[in-house]
mmCIF file of C-alpha atoms in Angstrom:
data_model
loop_
_atom_site.group_PDB
_atom_site.id
_atom_site.type_symbol
_atom_site.label_atom_id
_atom_site.label_comp_id
_atom_site.label_asym_id
_atom_site.label_seq_id
_atom_site.Cartn_x
_atom_site.Cartn_y
_atom_site.Cartn_z
ATOM 1 C CA MET Q 1 -5.309 -18.547 -5.343
ATOM 2 C CA CYS Q 2 -2.221 -20.794 -5.345
ATOM 3 C CA VAL Q 3 -2.209 -24.114 -3.512
ATOM 4 C CA ALA Q 4 1.028 -25.640 -2.275
ATOM 5 C CA ALA Q 5 1.305 -28.135 -5.122
ATOM 6 C CA ALA Q 6 1.028 -25.375 -7.705
ATOM 7 C CA THR Q 7 3.518 -22.917 -6.179
ATOM 8 C CA GLU Q 8 5.983 -23.137 -9.066
ATOM 9 C CA ALA Q 9 3.289 -22.689 -11.694
ATOM 10 C CA CYS Q 10 1.862 -19.697 -9.858
ATOM 11 C CA ALA Q 11 5.302 -18.121 -9.600
ATOM 12 C CA GLN Q 12 5.684 -18.452 -13.354
ATOM 13 C CA ASP Q 13 2.327 -16.713 -13.863
ATOM 14 C CA ARG Q 14 3.427 -13.794 -11.709
ATOM 15 C CA SER Q 15 5.414 -10.910 -13.229
ATOM 16 C CA ILE Q 16 8.693 -10.211 -11.430
ATOM 17 C CA VAL Q 17 10.678 -6.990 -11.088
ATOM 18 C CA LEU Q 18 14.154 -7.056 -9.507
ATOM 19 C CA ASN Q 19 15.566 -3.576 -8.978
ATOM 20 C CA GLN Q 20 18.943 -2.497 -7.601
ATOM 21 C CA GLN Q 21 19.991 1.174 -7.597
ATOM 22 C CA LEU Q 22 23.153 2.711 -6.128
ATOM 23 C CA GLN Q 23 23.891 6.446 -6.293
ATOM 24 C CA LEU Q 24 27.398 7.358 -5.122
ATOM 25 C CA GLY Q 25 27.723 11.045 -5.986
ATOM 26 C CA ASP Q 26 25.810 14.216 -5.181
ATOM 27 C CA VAL Q 27 22.599 15.118 -7.003
ATOM 28 C CA ILE Q 28 22.025 18.876 -7.265
ATOM 29 C CA ALA Q 29 19.260 20.896 -8.940
ATOM 30 C CA GLY Q 30 19.114 24.701 -8.938
ATOM 31 C CA GLN Q 31 16.966 27.385 -10.499
ATOM 32 C CA THR Q 32 17.407 31.165 -10.439
ATOM 33 C CA LEU Q 33 14.696 33.497 -11.725
ATOM 34 C CA ASN Q 34 14.891 37.241 -12.287
ATOM 35 C CA VAL Q 35 11.440 38.449 -13.330
ATOM 36 C CA GLU Q 36 10.173 42.023 -13.616
ATOM 37 C CA ASP Q 37 6.516 43.026 -14.114
ATOM 38 C CA ALA Q 38 5.306 39.582 -15.201
ATOM 39 C CA SER Q 39 1.812 39.785 -16.710
ATOM 40 C CA GLY Q 40 1.018 36.077 -16.287
ATOM 41 C CA GLU Q 41 1.819 33.123 -14.060
ATOM 42 C CA VAL Q 42 5.296 32.460 -12.703
ATOM 43 C CA ALA Q 43 5.678 28.674 -12.379
ATOM 44 C CA VAL Q 44 8.702 26.788 -11.052
ATOM 45 C CA ASN Q 45 9.229 23.045 -10.680
ATOM 46 C CA ASN Q 46 12.637 22.130 -9.285
ATOM 47 C CA ALA Q 47 13.558 18.607 -8.142
ATOM 48 C CA ALA Q 48 16.668 16.634 -7.160
ATOM 49 C CA GLN Q 49 16.402 12.883 -6.651
ATOM 50 C CA GLY Q 50 19.008 10.221 -5.971
ATOM 51 C CA ASN Q 51 17.218 6.994 -6.970
ATOM 52 C CA SER Q 52 13.738 6.614 -8.459
ATOM 53 C CA LEU Q 53 11.566 3.641 -9.420
ATOM 54 C CA SER Q 54 7.929 3.709 -10.522
ATOM 55 C CA GLY Q 55 5.588 1.199 -12.106
ATOM 56 C CA THR Q 56 2.044 -0.161 -12.260
ATOM 57 C CA VAL Q 57 0.426 -3.594 -12.521
ATOM 58 C CA GLN Q 58 -3.102 -4.045 -13.871
ATOM 59 C CA ASN Q 59 -5.246 -7.214 -13.980
ATOM 60 C CA ASP Q 60 -2.213 -9.328 -13.132
ATOM 61 C CA ALA Q 61 0.109 -10.290 -10.277
ATOM 62 C CA LEU Q 62 3.467 -8.649 -9.621
ATOM 63 C CA SER Q 63 6.355 -9.406 -7.272
ATOM 64 C CA LEU Q 64 8.531 -6.333 -6.786
ATOM 65 C CA SER Q 65 11.917 -6.622 -5.107
ATOM 66 C CA SER Q 66 13.841 -3.366 -4.812
ATOM 67 C CA THR Q 67 17.036 -2.128 -3.165
ATOM 68 C CA GLN Q 68 17.891 1.573 -3.366
ATOM 69 C CA THR Q 69 20.993 3.130 -1.788
ATOM 70 C CA MET Q 70 21.917 6.821 -1.764
ATOM 71 C CA ARG Q 71 25.429 7.741 -0.581
ATOM 72 C CA GLY Q 72 25.783 11.301 -1.858
ATOM 73 C CA ASN Q 73 24.093 14.565 -0.940
ATOM 74 C CA THR Q 74 20.787 15.623 -2.486
ATOM 75 C CA ARG Q 75 20.121 19.333 -2.850
ATOM 76 C CA ALA Q 76 17.487 21.450 -4.605
ATOM 77 C CA THR Q 77 17.559 25.264 -4.446
ATOM 78 C CA THR Q 78 15.254 27.869 -5.970
ATOM 79 C CA THR Q 79 15.922 31.618 -5.907
ATOM 80 C CA MET Q 80 13.321 34.058 -7.218
ATOM 81 C CA THR Q 81 13.843 37.788 -7.645
ATOM 82 C CA LEU Q 82 10.438 39.240 -8.503
ATOM 83 C CA THR Q 83 10.531 42.986 -9.061
ATOM 84 C CA GLY Q 84 7.668 45.270 -9.978
ATOM 85 C CA GLU Q 85 4.205 43.697 -10.104
ATOM 86 C CA THR Q 86 3.621 40.010 -10.802
ATOM 87 C CA GLU Q 87 0.065 39.950 -12.122
ATOM 88 C CA GLY Q 88 -0.430 36.182 -12.235
ATOM 89 C CA PRO Q 89 0.008 33.669 -9.415
ATOM 90 C CA VAL Q 90 3.424 32.462 -8.310
ATOM 91 C CA ASN Q 91 3.399 28.646 -8.137
ATOM 92 C CA ALA Q 92 6.703 27.108 -7.113
ATOM 93 C CA THR Q 93 7.627 23.599 -5.978
ATOM 94 C CA THR Q 94 11.098 22.586 -4.787
ATOM 95 C CA GLN Q 95 11.828 18.970 -3.829
ATOM 96 C CA ALA Q 96 14.864 16.989 -2.696
ATOM 97 C CA ARG Q 97 14.556 13.217 -2.236
ATOM 98 C CA GLY Q 98 17.185 10.568 -1.589
ATOM 99 C CA ASN Q 99 15.272 7.432 -2.642
ATOM 100 C CA TYR Q 100 11.809 7.278 -4.196
ATOM 101 C CA LEU Q 101 9.642 4.269 -5.017
ATOM 102 C CA ALA Q 102 6.104 4.505 -6.420
ATOM 103 C CA ALA Q 103 3.954 1.469 -7.216
ATOM 104 C CA GLY Q 104 0.373 1.100 -8.397
ATOM 105 C CA ALA Q 105 -1.939 -1.917 -8.522
ATOM 106 C CA TYR Q 106 -5.332 -2.022 -10.255
ATOM 107 C CA GLY Q 107 -7.347 -5.233 -10.135
ATOM 108 C CA ALA Q 108 -4.094 -6.924 -9.229
ATOM 109 C CA ASP Q 109 -2.029 -8.696 -6.585
ATOM 110 C CA LEU Q 110 1.086 -6.734 -5.574
ATOM 111 C CA THR Q 111 3.835 -8.222 -3.413
ATOM 112 C CA ILE Q 112 6.585 -5.792 -2.460
ATOM 113 C CA GLU Q 113 9.938 -6.350 -0.753
ATOM 114 C CA SER Q 114 11.718 -3.003 -0.623
ATOM 115 C CA THR Q 115 14.782 -1.660 1.173
ATOM 116 C CA GLN Q 116 15.761 2.005 0.951
ATOM 117 C CA THR Q 117 18.960 3.337 2.530
ATOM 118 C CA VAL Q 118 20.420 6.830 2.714
ATOM 119 C CA ASP Q 119 23.937 6.857 4.165
ATOM 120 C CA PRO Q 120 25.277 9.799 6.241
ATOM 121 C CA SER Q 121 24.696 12.793 3.985
ATOM 122 C CA GLU Q 122 22.480 15.860 3.516
ATOM 123 C CA VAL Q 123 19.038 16.015 1.920
ATOM 124 C CA THR Q 124 18.179 19.707 1.615
ATOM 125 C CA ALA Q 125 15.639 21.824 -0.223
ATOM 126 C CA SER Q 126 15.258 25.599 -0.142
ATOM 127 C CA SER Q 127 13.267 28.362 -1.798
ATOM 128 C CA THR Q 128 13.890 32.095 -1.502
ATOM 129 C CA ILE Q 129 11.980 35.126 -2.739
ATOM 130 C CA THR Q 130 14.689 37.744 -2.340
ATOM 131 C CA GLY Q 131 14.417 41.338 -1.193
ATOM 132 C CA SER Q 132 11.227 42.921 0.106
ATOM 133 C CA SER Q 133 9.760 44.763 -2.874
ATOM 134 C CA ALA Q 134 7.897 41.919 -4.611
ATOM 135 C CA ARG Q 135 4.251 42.729 -5.355
ATOM 136 C CA LEU Q 136 2.460 39.425 -5.911
ATOM 137 C CA ILE Q 137 -0.866 40.625 -7.280
ATOM 138 C CA GLY Q 138 -2.047 37.095 -8.176
ATOM 139 C CA GLY Q 139 -1.010 35.514 -4.884
ATOM 140 C CA ALA Q 140 1.476 32.734 -4.272
ATOM 141 C CA SER Q 141 1.750 29.037 -3.492
ATOM 142 C CA VAL Q 142 5.313 28.029 -2.669
ATOM 143 C CA GLY Q 143 6.169 24.564 -1.352
ATOM 144 C CA VAL Q 144 9.512 23.093 -0.263
ATOM 145 C CA THR Q 145 9.966 19.392 0.544
ATOM 146 C CA ALA Q 146 12.983 17.346 1.678
ATOM 147 C CA ILE Q 147 12.585 13.585 2.272
ATOM 148 C CA ALA Q 148 15.337 10.989 2.622
ATOM 149 C CA ASN Q 149 13.271 7.877 1.733
ATOM 150 C CA THR Q 150 9.807 7.745 0.151
ATOM 151 C CA THR Q 151 7.596 4.764 -0.703
ATOM 152 C CA ALA Q 152 4.184 5.516 -2.206
ATOM 153 C CA ILE Q 153 1.675 2.796 -3.146
ATOM 154 C CA GLY Q 154 -1.723 3.282 -4.725
ATOM 155 C CA ALA Q 155 -4.201 0.475 -5.329
ATOM 156 C CA SER Q 156 -7.781 -0.196 -6.435
ATOM 157 C CA GLY Q 157 -9.501 -3.555 -6.314
ATOM 158 C CA SER Q 158 -6.177 -5.092 -5.300
ATOM 159 C CA HIS Q 159 -4.345 -6.936 -2.563
ATOM 160 C CA VAL Q 160 -1.088 -5.345 -1.396
ATOM 161 C CA GLN Q 161 1.311 -7.311 0.776
ATOM 162 C CA GLY Q 162 4.973 -7.382 1.749
ATOM 163 C CA THR Q 163 7.676 -5.543 3.653
ATOM 164 C CA VAL Q 164 9.094 -2.029 3.364
ATOM 165 C CA ILE Q 165 12.354 -1.200 5.165
ATOM 166 C CA GLN Q 166 13.697 2.361 5.287
ATOM 167 C CA ASN Q 167 16.984 3.457 6.867
ATOM 168 C CA SER Q 168 18.180 7.065 6.881
ATOM 169 C CA ALA Q 169 21.355 8.445 8.442
ATOM 170 C CA ALA Q 170 20.909 11.776 6.655
ATOM 171 C CA GLY Q 171 20.337 15.262 7.921
ATOM 172 C CA VAL Q 172 17.096 16.424 6.311
ATOM 173 C CA ARG Q 173 16.355 20.142 6.000
ATOM 174 C CA SER Q 174 13.839 22.368 4.209
ATOM 175 C CA GLU Q 175 13.751 26.173 4.156
ATOM 176 C CA ASN Q 176 11.176 28.519 2.654
ATOM 177 C CA PHE Q 177 11.762 32.295 2.822
ATOM 178 C CA ALA Q 178 9.663 35.016 1.231
ATOM 179 C CA GLY Q 179 10.248 38.760 1.396
ATOM 180 C CA THR Q 180 7.382 40.667 -0.230
ATOM 181 C CA GLN Q 181 5.776 44.093 -0.213
ATOM 182 C CA TYR Q 182 2.178 43.353 -1.201
ATOM 183 C CA ILE Q 183 0.012 40.215 -1.611
ATOM 184 C CA PRO Q 184 -3.696 41.061 -2.230
ATOM 185 C CA GLU Q 185 -4.582 37.375 -2.761
ATOM 186 C CA THR Q 186 -3.872 34.152 -0.893
ATOM 187 C CA GLY Q 187 -0.183 33.654 -0.187
ATOM 188 C CA GLU Q 188 0.816 30.268 1.211
ATOM 189 C CA PHE Q 189 4.376 29.183 1.999
ATOM 190 C CA ILE Q 190 5.048 25.621 3.181
ATOM 191 C CA SER Q 191 8.164 23.677 4.218
ATOM 192 C CA GLN Q 192 8.226 19.947 4.977
ATOM 193 C CA SER Q 193 11.034 17.604 6.038
ATOM 194 C CA ILE Q 194 10.719 13.854 6.643
ATOM 195 C CA GLY Q 195 13.350 11.221 7.290
ATOM 196 C CA ASN Q 196 11.337 8.203 6.119
ATOM 197 C CA SER Q 197 7.862 8.240 4.575
ATOM 198 C CA VAL Q 198 5.482 5.431 3.569
ATOM 199 C CA LEU Q 199 2.139 6.322 1.962
ATOM 200 C CA VAL Q 200 -0.370 3.624 0.988
ATOM 201 C CA ASN Q 201 -3.844 4.355 -0.397
ATOM 202 C CA SER Q 202 -5.977 1.419 -1.549
ATOM 203 C CA GLY Q 203 -9.655 1.724 -2.441
ATOM 204 C CA LEU Q 204 -12.715 -0.200 -3.631
ATOM 205 C CA ALA Q 205 -12.344 -3.953 -2.980
ATOM 206 C CA SER Q 206 -8.787 -3.805 -1.654
ATOM 207 C CA SER Q 207 -6.840 -5.237 1.249
ATOM 208 C CA GLN Q 208 -3.442 -4.775 2.864
ATOM 209 C CA ASN Q 209 -1.007 -6.995 4.730
ATOM 210 C CA LEU Q 210 2.155 -4.973 5.272
ATOM 211 C CA THR Q 211 5.180 -4.773 7.549
ATOM 212 C CA LEU Q 212 6.911 -1.384 7.769
ATOM 213 C CA ARG Q 213 10.274 -0.782 9.451
ATOM 214 C CA GLN Q 214 11.704 2.755 9.607
ATOM 215 C CA ARG Q 215 14.931 4.063 11.160
ATOM 216 C CA GLN Q 216 15.953 7.747 11.177
ATOM 217 C CA ALA Q 217 19.385 8.474 12.660
ATOM 218 C CA GLY Q 218 20.739 11.676 11.069
ATOM 219 C CA ASP Q 219 21.693 14.665 13.184
ATOM 220 C CA GLN Q 220 18.562 16.731 12.462
ATOM 221 C CA VAL Q 221 15.276 16.834 10.612
ATOM 222 C CA THR Q 222 14.342 20.509 10.319
ATOM 223 C CA ALA Q 223 11.703 22.586 8.548
ATOM 224 C CA SER Q 224 11.716 26.388 8.522
ATOM 225 C CA THR Q 225 9.247 28.799 6.948
ATOM 226 C CA SER Q 226 9.539 32.590 7.029
ATOM 227 C CA ALA Q 227 6.725 34.382 5.174
ATOM 228 C CA ASN Q 228 6.901 38.170 5.266
ATOM 229 C CA SER Q 229 4.923 40.987 3.656
ATOM 230 C CA GLY Q 230 4.307 44.677 4.165
ATOM 231 C CA ASN Q 231 0.623 44.262 3.308
ATOM 232 C CA ALA Q 232 -1.011 40.825 2.918
ATOM 233 C CA TRP Q 233 -4.683 39.996 2.630
ATOM 234 C CA ASP Q 234 -4.440 36.262 3.395
ATOM 235 C CA LEU Q 235 -0.946 35.110 4.359
ATOM 236 C CA ALA Q 236 -0.005 31.670 5.695
ATOM 237 C CA GLY Q 237 3.270 30.071 6.744
ATOM 238 C CA ARG Q 238 3.376 26.359 7.573
ATOM 239 C CA ALA Q 239 6.260 24.099 8.618
ATOM 240 C CA ARG Q 240 6.315 20.386 9.367
ATOM 241 C CA ALA Q 241 9.178 18.053 10.369
ATOM 242 C CA THR Q 242 8.881 14.308 11.045
ATOM 243 C CA GLY Q 243 11.462 11.628 11.705
ATOM 244 C CA ASN Q 244 9.384 8.656 10.489
ATOM 245 C CA GLN Q 245 5.942 8.744 8.892
ATOM 246 C CA ALA Q 246 3.538 5.976 7.842
ATOM 247 C CA VAL Q 247 0.102 6.907 6.490
ATOM 248 C CA LEU Q 248 -2.161 4.119 5.220
ATOM 249 C CA TYR Q 249 -5.785 3.982 4.087
ATOM 250 C CA ASN Q 250 -7.798 1.006 2.853
ATOM 251 C CA GLN Q 251 -11.353 0.384 1.659
ATOM 252 C CA GLY Q 252 -13.232 -2.789 0.815
ATOM 253 C CA GLY Q 253 -11.271 -5.432 2.709
ATOM 254 C CA SER Q 254 -9.090 -6.123 5.713
ATOM 255 C CA ALA Q 255 -6.003 -4.126 6.692
ATOM 256 C CA VAL Q 256 -3.288 -5.872 8.702
ATOM 257 C CA VAL Q 257 -0.273 -3.660 9.364
ATOM 258 C CA THR Q 258 2.870 -3.986 11.493
ATOM 259 C CA THR Q 259 4.799 -0.750 12.061
ATOM 260 C CA ASP Q 260 8.210 -0.446 13.718
ATOM 261 C CA GLN Q 261 9.661 3.076 13.969
ATOM 262 C CA SER Q 262 12.774 4.464 15.661
ATOM 263 C CA ASN Q 263 13.960 8.078 15.568
ATOM 264 C CA LEU Q 264 17.284 9.307 16.930
ATOM 265 C CA SER Q 265 17.336 12.670 15.130
ATOM 266 C CA ARG Q 266 16.625 16.057 16.612
ATOM 267 C CA ILE Q 267 13.356 17.379 15.190
ATOM 268 C CA GLN Q 268 13.093 21.162 14.775
ATOM 269 C CA THR Q 269 10.225 23.093 13.203
ATOM 270 C CA ALA Q 270 9.819 26.864 12.956
ATOM 271 C CA SER Q 271 7.158 28.937 11.246
ATOM 272 C CA ARG Q 272 7.446 32.734 11.259
ATOM 273 C CA VAL Q 273 4.920 35.048 9.621
ATOM 274 C CA THR Q 274 5.149 38.845 9.624
ATOM 275 C CA SER Q 275 2.927 41.480 8.020
ATOM 276 C CA TYR Q 276 2.622 45.147 8.905
ATOM 277 C CA ASP Q 277 -0.958 45.338 7.537
ATOM 278 C CA PHE Q 278 -2.879 42.065 7.347
ATOM 279 C CA GLY Q 279 -6.324 40.658 6.684
ATOM 280 C CA ALA Q 280 -5.864 37.052 7.753
ATOM 281 C CA ALA Q 281 -2.514 35.700 8.937
ATOM 282 C CA THR Q 282 -1.728 32.085 9.822
ATOM 283 C CA SER Q 283 1.386 30.498 11.287
ATOM 284 C CA ASN Q 284 1.370 26.727 11.857
ATOM 285 C CA ALA Q 285 4.270 24.535 13.003
ATOM 286 C CA TYR Q 286 4.187 20.782 13.637
ATOM 287 C CA GLY Q 287 6.929 18.351 14.636
ATOM 288 C CA THR Q 288 6.990 14.685 15.600
ATOM 289 C CA GLY Q 289 9.564 11.969 16.054
ATOM 290 C CA ASN Q 290 7.398 9.071 14.836
ATOM 291 C CA GLU Q 291 3.956 9.221 13.236
ATOM 292 C CA VAL Q 292 1.537 6.452 12.175
ATOM 293 C CA SER Q 293 -1.986 6.859 10.786
ATOM 294 C CA ILE Q 294 -3.917 3.785 9.602
ATOM 295 C CA GLY Q 295 -7.556 3.812 8.546
ATOM 296 C CA ASN Q 296 -9.789 1.091 7.115
ATOM 297 C CA ASN Q 297 -13.227 1.903 5.770
ATOM 298 C CA ASP Q 298 -14.289 -1.703 6.238
ATOM 299 C CA ARG Q 299 -14.839 -4.232 8.945
ATOM 300 C CA TYR Q 300 -11.388 -5.369 10.115
ATOM 301 C CA LEU Q 301 -8.267 -3.478 11.093
ATOM 302 C CA GLU Q 302 -5.265 -5.003 12.827
ATOM 303 C CA ILE Q 303 -2.363 -2.836 14.010
ATOM 304 C CA ASP Q 304 0.840 -3.930 15.718
ATOM 305 C CA ASN Q 305 2.669 -0.666 16.409
ATOM 306 C CA SER Q 306 6.054 -0.045 18.024
ATOM 307 C CA GLN Q 307 7.590 3.439 18.290
ATOM 308 C CA VAL Q 308 10.778 4.611 20.009
ATOM 309 C CA ASN Q 309 11.811 8.270 19.953
ATOM 310 C CA SER Q 310 14.964 9.515 21.655
ATOM 311 C CA GLY Q 311 15.479 12.653 19.583
ATOM 312 C CA GLY Q 312 14.236 15.940 20.980
ATOM 313 C CA VAL Q 313 11.254 17.632 19.322
ATOM 314 C CA GLU Q 314 11.245 21.454 19.282
ATOM 315 C CA VAL Q 315 8.462 23.416 17.599
ATOM 316 C CA ALA Q 316 7.982 27.202 17.411
ATOM 317 C CA SER Q 317 5.296 29.249 15.680
ATOM 318 C CA THR Q 318 5.354 33.069 15.512
ATOM 319 C CA PHE Q 319 3.310 35.909 14.074
ATOM 320 C CA GLU Q 320 4.146 39.631 14.207
ATOM 321 C CA GLY Q 321 1.978 42.398 12.774
ATOM 322 C CA THR Q 322 0.841 45.952 13.389
ATOM 323 C CA ASN Q 323 -2.631 46.638 11.991
ATOM 324 C CA GLY Q 324 -5.074 44.045 10.744
ATOM 325 C CA TYR Q 325 -7.884 41.636 11.404
ATOM 326 C CA ASP Q 326 -7.434 37.931 12.230
ATOM 327 C CA ALA Q 327 -4.323 36.060 13.382
ATOM 328 C CA HIS Q 328 -4.068 32.286 13.872
ATOM 329 C CA VAL Q 329 -0.956 30.788 15.477
ATOM 330 C CA ALA Q 330 -0.460 27.115 16.375
ATOM 331 C CA ALA Q 331 2.444 24.919 17.482
ATOM 332 C CA GLU Q 332 2.288 21.167 18.114
ATOM 333 C CA ALA Q 333 5.108 18.838 19.157
ATOM 334 C CA VAL Q 334 4.747 15.070 19.657
ATOM 335 C CA GLY Q 335 7.320 12.415 20.458
ATOM 336 C CA ASN Q 336 5.296 9.438 19.159
ATOM 337 C CA SER Q 337 1.874 9.500 17.529
ATOM 338 C CA VAL Q 338 -0.420 6.716 16.301
ATOM 339 C CA THR Q 339 -4.001 6.876 15.023
ATOM 340 C CA GLY Q 340 -6.161 3.969 13.908
ATOM 341 C CA TYR Q 341 -9.776 3.920 12.808
ATOM 342 C CA ALA Q 342 -12.323 1.554 11.264
ATOM 343 C CA CYS Q 343 -15.885 1.810 9.951
ATOM 344 C CA SER Q 344 -18.747 1.187 12.399
ATOM 345 C CA ALA Q 345 -21.377 0.993 9.624
ATOM 346 C CA CYS Q 346 -19.476 -2.048 8.337
ATOM 347 C CA ASP Q 347 -19.543 -3.750 11.781
ATOM 348 C CA GLY Q 348 -15.934 -2.702 11.999
ATOM 349 C CA THR Q 349 -13.579 -4.199 14.562
ATOM 350 C CA MET Q 350 -9.999 -3.396 15.550
ATOM 351 C CA ASP Q 351 -7.250 -5.497 17.048
ATOM 352 C CA VAL Q 352 -4.492 -3.209 18.311
ATOM 353 C CA THR Q 353 -1.150 -3.802 20.006
ATOM 354 C CA ASN Q 354 0.649 -0.564 20.795
ATOM 355 C CA ALA Q 355 4.039 0.167 22.411
ATOM 356 C CA GLN Q 356 5.428 3.719 22.548
ATOM 357 C CA THR Q 357 8.577 4.966 24.284
ATOM 358 C CA ASN Q 358 9.720 8.587 24.245
ATOM 359 C CA SER Q 359 12.903 9.683 26.001
ATOM 360 C CA GLY Q 360 13.535 12.944 24.128
ATOM 361 C CA SER Q 361 12.438 16.382 25.285
ATOM 362 C CA VAL Q 362 9.287 17.763 23.629
ATOM 363 C CA SER Q 363 8.480 21.477 23.462
ATOM 364 C CA ALA Q 364 5.988 23.669 21.616
ATOM 365 C CA THR Q 365 5.845 27.485 21.754
ATOM 366 C CA ALA Q 366 3.466 29.926 20.084
ATOM 367 C CA SER Q 367 4.107 33.681 20.027
ATOM 368 C CA THR Q 368 1.832 36.451 18.732
ATOM 369 C CA THR Q 369 2.640 40.160 18.654
ATOM 370 C CA ILE Q 370 0.254 42.817 17.318
ATOM 371 C CA ARG Q 371 1.575 46.319 17.853
ATOM 372 C CA GLY Q 372 -1.439 48.280 16.579
ATOM 373 C CA ASN Q 373 -5.045 47.206 16.045
ATOM 374 C CA GLY Q 374 -6.370 43.695 15.469
ATOM 375 C CA ARG Q 375 -9.778 42.015 15.456
ATOM 376 C CA SER Q 376 -9.115 38.485 16.717
ATOM 377 C CA VAL Q 377 -6.266 36.224 17.797
ATOM 378 C CA THR Q 378 -6.457 32.425 17.975
ATOM 379 C CA THR Q 379 -3.409 30.701 19.386
ATOM 380 C CA GLY Q 380 -2.455 27.322 20.802
ATOM 381 C CA ALA Q 381 0.587 25.276 21.789
ATOM 382 C CA ASN Q 382 0.552 21.538 22.521
ATOM 383 C CA ALA Q 383 3.429 19.301 23.563
ATOM 384 C CA ILE Q 384 2.822 15.544 23.965
ATOM 385 C CA GLY Q 385 5.248 12.740 24.716
ATOM 386 C CA ASN Q 386 3.165 9.811 23.422
ATOM 387 C CA SER Q 387 -0.204 10.042 21.685
ATOM 388 C CA ALA Q 388 -2.440 7.082 20.747
ATOM 389 C CA THR Q 389 -5.950 7.384 19.291
ATOM 390 C CA PHE Q 390 -8.094 4.454 18.139
ATOM 391 C CA TYR Q 391 -11.767 4.624 17.195
ATOM 392 C CA VAL Q 392 -14.557 3.006 15.218
ATOM 393 C CA SER Q 393 -16.896 5.522 13.561
ATOM 394 C CA ARG Q 394 -19.469 5.916 10.830
ATOM 395 C CA PRO Q 395 -18.200 7.357 7.530
ATOM 396 C CA GLY Q 396 -18.257 11.122 7.638
ATOM 397 C CA THR Q 397 -18.327 11.305 11.435
#
C-alpha cells in the first residue's frame, strides 16, 4: 500500500507501459482452399487485426496506458471448396478485429487506462463452404467473428482497476455459409458480431474497480449464419450480434463496476438451417443493443449501470427440413440487458443502480417448416425492450 507521502516512491516501484497505435490503411486477410478427398483434418485459422497489444504482469505492479486508433477497413475472408469425402473434422476460424488489447495479472496490481477508437469503416469476416456436394465425414466446427474493439483482462490473486473507453463508428458484419451434402457427425456453424467488447475474468483472491464506457455508432452490426445439408445427423447454426458487450467475473474480493453503454447501430441477426434428412437440427439467433453481465463469487458487488439503445434490434431464426427427428429453433432480441449476481454462501450483498432506456424497435421471429415426418419440435421467440436481473445465490445454484 502507498501512503500519500510515499506516492513518488511507489510510482517508481511500479512498472509503466505507454502504448500508442494508429492504423491508417486497410488490413485484409484471405484464405482459399480447394481440397478433394482429404483423409485427415482440414484446419483453417484466418485473422485480420488493425492494432494489437498484449502483456502480463506477475508479482509486481503495472500501470498500463494505451491508445489504439483504427481508421481503415478490416476484412477476413475464408473460402473452402471441399469435394469428395473429407474424412477428418473441418475446424475453421475466421476473425476480423479493429483494435485488440489483452492484459494479464498474476499476484499483481494492474491499473489500466485504455482508449480504443474505430473510425467510420467496415469490420467484416466471412466463411464460405462452396457448392453443395461436400461430404464432411468427420463433422465440422466453423466460427466467424467480427469485433470493432476488444479488451480482454485475465487475473489471479490480483487487483484490477482503471478505465476502459471504447468508441466504434464502424459497420460490423459476420457471415457464415455452408453448402454440404452429408454430415454424419456434429456440424456447428457460428457467426458473431460485436461493436465493443470488454471481458474481465479474475479469480482466487482478486478484486475489481473498473469504469467502462462504450459507444457503438456504425450503420449496422449484423451476424448471419446459413448452414445447409442434404443429410445431417447433428447440425447447428448459431448467430449473435451485439452493439456493446461487457462481461465480468470476479472471485475472492470485492467487485465495483461502473458501466456506461450507448448503441445507435441497427442490430440484425439471422440464423438459417436446412436439411432434407436430419437427426438433430438447431437454429439459434440472438441480438441485443447493449449487454452487461457482472458476477462476483464473494461477498460484495457494486454495479452502477447506464444503458441507452436507439438502434433497432431484429432477430430471425429458421429451420427447414423434410424427414427427421428433433428440431430446435430459438430467436431472442433485447434492447438493453444487464445481469448481476453475488454469492449467498459468502454473505454476499449487492448495491445496484440501474438506468435503461430503449427507443429502438425490437423484434424476434422463429420459423420452422418440416415437410415430411419429424419426431419433435421445440421453438421459441422472445423480444424484450429492457431486461434487468440481479440475484444472490449459492455456488452451483
